[in-house]
């Protein structure tokens, strides 16, 4: 649950550098646990790392877009 909360926090940092540092800490915590499913979790995060951090360049969300009438 701590790692889930850490990942959720990534969207709340003020800048990309701070988010990247905390993403690295999240990865270190997950690997230190030595739990196989968390190793898979880290692989997934690494695969999407650039997209996660690009949020700080563009701040586009993939939520449903609703058109005003």
mmCIF file with all atom_site columns, C-alpha atoms in Angstrom:
data_model
loop_
_atom_site.group_PDB
_atom_site.id
_atom_site.type_symbol
_atom_site.label_atom_id
_atom_site.label_alt_id
_atom_site.label_comp_id
_atom_site.label_asym_id
_atom_site.label_entity_id
_atom_site.label_seq_id
_atom_site.pdbx_PDB_ins_code
_atom_site.Cartn_x
_atom_site.Cartn_y
_atom_site.Cartn_z
_atom_site.occupancy
_atom_site.B_iso_or_equiv
_atom_site.pdbx_formal_charge
_atom_site.auth_seq_id
_atom_site.auth_comp_id
_atom_site.auth_asym_id
_atom_site.auth_atom_id
_atom_site.pdbx_PDB_model_num
ATOM 1  C CA . UNK A 1 1  ? 0.000   0.000   0.000   1.00 0.00 ? 1  UNK A CA 1
ATOM 2  C CA . UNK A 1 2  ? 2.895   2.359   0.650   1.00 0.00 ? 2  UNK A CA 1
ATOM 3  C CA . UNK A 1 3  ? 4.199   1.886   -2.899  1.00 0.00 ? 3  UNK A CA 1
ATOM 4  C CA . UNK A 1 4  ? 0.720   2.487   -4.305  1.00 0.00 ? 4  UNK A CA 1
ATOM 5  C CA . UNK A 1 5  ? 0.496   5.736   -2.361  1.00 0.00 ? 5  UNK A CA 1
ATOM 6  C CA . UNK A 1 6  ? 4.007   6.718   -3.477  1.00 0.00 ? 6  UNK A CA 1
ATOM 7  C CA . UNK A 1 7  ? 3.006   6.198   -7.118  1.00 0.00 ? 7  UNK A CA 1
ATOM 8  C CA . UNK A 1 8  ? -0.186  8.203   -6.610  1.00 0.00 ? 8  UNK A CA 1
ATOM 9  C CA . UNK A 1 9  ? 1.909   11.059  -5.144  1.00 0.00 ? 9  UNK A CA 1
ATOM 10 C CA . UNK A 1 10 ? 3.946   11.356  -8.358  1.00 0.00 ? 10 UNK A CA 1
ATOM 11 C CA . UNK A 1 11 ? 1.241   13.529  -9.935  1.00 0.00 ? 11 UNK A CA 1
ATOM 12 C CA . UNK A 1 12 ? 1.415   16.038  -7.091  1.00 0.00 ? 12 UNK A CA 1
ATOM 13 C CA . UNK A 1 13 ? 5.047   17.165  -7.186  1.00 0.00 ? 13 UNK A CA 1
ATOM 14 C CA . UNK A 1 14 ? 5.968   20.669  -8.295  1.00 0.00 ? 14 UNK A CA 1
ATOM 15 C CA . UNK A 1 15 ? 8.512   19.707  -10.943 1.00 0.00 ? 15 UNK A CA 1
ATOM 16 C CA . UNK A 1 16 ? 9.821   16.860  -13.049 1.00 0.00 ? 16 UNK A CA 1
ATOM 17 C CA . UNK A 1 17 ? 13.120  16.548  -11.145 1.00 0.00 ? 17 UNK A CA 1
ATOM 18 C CA . UNK A 1 18 ? 11.344  16.052  -7.838  1.00 0.00 ? 18 UNK A CA 1
ATOM 19 C CA . UNK A 1 19 ? 9.007   13.507  -9.411  1.00 0.00 ? 19 UNK A CA 1
ATOM 20 C CA . UNK A 1 20 ? 11.917  11.627  -10.985 1.00 0.00 ? 20 UNK A CA 1
ATOM 21 C CA . UNK A 1 21 ? 13.797  11.470  -7.688  1.00 0.00 ? 21 UNK A CA 1
ATOM 22 C CA . UNK A 1 22 ? 10.736  10.096  -5.941  1.00 0.00 ? 22 UNK A CA 1
ATOM 23 C CA . UNK A 1 23 ? 10.063  7.628   -8.746  1.00 0.00 ? 23 UNK A CA 1
ATOM 24 C CA . UNK A 1 24 ? 13.623  6.339   -8.273  1.00 0.00 ? 24 UNK A CA 1
ATOM 25 C CA . UNK A 1 25 ? 12.997  5.980   -4.531  1.00 0.00 ? 25 UNK A CA 1
ATOM 26 C CA . UNK A 1 26 ? 9.773   4.085   -5.205  1.00 0.00 ? 26 UNK A CA 1
ATOM 27 C CA . UNK A 1 27 ? 11.672  1.688   -7.484  1.00 0.00 ? 27 UNK A CA 1
ATOM 28 C CA . UNK A 1 28 ? 14.400  1.185   -4.863  1.00 0.00 ? 28 UNK A CA 1
ATOM 29 C CA . UNK A 1 29 ? 11.791  0.407   -2.176  1.00 0.00 ? 29 UNK A CA 1
ATOM 30 C CA . UNK A 1 30 ? 10.037  -2.096  -4.433  1.00 0.00 ? 30 UNK A CA 1
ATOM 31 C CA . UNK A 1 31 ? 13.270  -3.897  -5.324  1.00 0.00 ? 31 UNK A CA 1
ATOM 32 C CA . UNK A 1 32 ? 14.488  -3.902  -1.702  1.00 0.00 ? 32 UNK A CA 1
ATOM 33 C CA . UNK A 1 33 ? 11.351  -5.802  -0.677  1.00 0.00 ? 33 UNK A CA 1
ATOM 34 C CA . UNK A 1 34 ? 12.570  -8.770  -2.794  1.00 0.00 ? 34 UNK A CA 1
ATOM 35 C CA . UNK A 1 35 ? 9.008   -9.796  -3.609  1.00 0.00 ? 35 UNK A CA 1
ATOM 36 C CA . UNK A 1 36 ? 8.688   -11.252 -7.127  1.00 0.00 ? 36 UNK A CA 1
ATOM 37 C CA . UNK A 1 37 ? 5.439   -9.470  -7.971  1.00 0.00 ? 37 UNK A CA 1
ATOM 38 C CA . UNK A 1 38 ? 7.070   -6.130  -7.089  1.00 0.00 ? 38 UNK A CA 1
ATOM 39 C CA . UNK A 1 39 ? 9.874   -6.894  -9.538  1.00 0.00 ? 39 UNK A CA 1
ATOM 40 C CA . UNK A 1 40 ? 7.174   -7.125  -12.221 1.00 0.00 ? 40 UNK A CA 1
ATOM 41 C CA . UNK A 1 41 ? 5.719   -3.859  -10.893 1.00 0.00 ? 41 UNK A CA 1
ATOM 42 C CA . UNK A 1 42 ? 9.128   -2.194  -11.344 1.00 0.00 ? 42 UNK A CA 1
ATOM 43 C CA . UNK A 1 43 ? 9.431   -3.557  -14.897 1.00 0.00 ? 43 UNK A CA 1
ATOM 44 C CA . UNK A 1 44 ? 6.062   -2.004  -15.734 1.00 0.00 ? 44 UNK A CA 1
ATOM 45 C CA . UNK A 1 45 ? 6.994   1.336   -14.190 1.00 0.00 ? 45 UNK A CA 1
ATOM 46 C CA . UNK A 1 46 ? 10.296  1.345   -16.080 1.00 0.00 ? 46 UNK A CA 1
ATOM 47 C CA . UNK A 1 47 ? 8.465   0.609   -19.337 1.00 0.00 ? 47 UNK A CA 1
ATOM 48 C CA . UNK A 1 48 ? 6.210   3.655   -18.796 1.00 0.00 ? 48 UNK A CA 1
ATOM 49 C CA . UNK A 1 49 ? 8.817   5.858   -17.063 1.00 0.00 ? 49 UNK A CA 1
ATOM 50 C CA . UNK A 1 50 ? 9.131   8.376   -19.901 1.00 0.00 ? 50 UNK A CA 1
ATOM 51 C CA . UNK A 1 51 ? 5.381   8.711   -20.244 1.00 0.00 ? 51 UNK A CA 1
ATOM 52 C CA . UNK A 1 52 ? 4.961   9.163   -16.503 1.00 0.00 ? 52 UNK A CA 1
ATOM 53 C CA . UNK A 1 53 ? 7.595   11.884  -16.365 1.00 0.00 ? 53 UNK A CA 1
ATOM 54 C CA . UNK A 1 54 ? 6.371   13.552  -19.572 1.00 0.00 ? 54 UNK A CA 1
ATOM 55 C CA . UNK A 1 55 ? 3.313   14.587  -17.581 1.00 0.00 ? 55 UNK A CA 1
ATOM 56 C CA . UNK A 1 56 ? 5.498   17.347  -16.138 1.00 0.00 ? 56 UNK A CA 1
ATOM 57 C CA . UNK A 1 57 ? 6.274   18.650  -19.637 1.00 0.00 ? 57 UNK A CA 1
ATOM 58 C CA . UNK A 1 58 ? 2.721   18.618  -21.016 1.00 0.00 ? 58 UNK A CA 1
ATOM 59 C CA . UNK A 1 59 ? 0.304   17.881  -18.118 1.00 0.00 ? 59 UNK A CA 1
ATOM 60 C CA . UNK A 1 60 ? -2.116  16.043  -20.380 1.00 0.00 ? 60 UNK A CA 1
ATOM 61 C CA . UNK A 1 61 ? -4.342  13.493  -18.729 1.00 0.00 ? 61 UNK A CA 1
ATOM 62 C CA . UNK A 1 62 ? -5.992  10.549  -20.448 1.00 0.00 ? 62 UNK A CA 1
ATOM 63 C CA . UNK A 1 63 ? -9.301  11.084  -18.711 1.00 0.00 ? 63 UNK A CA 1
ATOM 64 C CA . UNK A 1 64 ? -12.452 11.255  -20.785 1.00 0.00 ? 64 UNK A CA 1
ATOM 65 C CA . UNK A 1 65 ? -12.876 14.586  -22.528 1.00 0.00 ? 65 UNK A CA 1
ATOM 66 C CA . UNK A 1 66 ? -16.342 16.083  -22.173 1.00 0.00 ? 66 UNK A CA 1
ATOM 67 C CA . UNK A 1 67 ? -17.471 18.701  -24.649 1.00 0.00 ? 67 UNK A CA 1
ATOM 68 C CA . UNK A 1 68 ? -19.388 21.665  -23.257 1.00 0.00 ? 68 UNK A CA 1
ATOM 69 C CA . UNK A 1 69 ? -22.662 22.461  -25.023 1.00 0.00 ? 69 UNK A CA 1
#
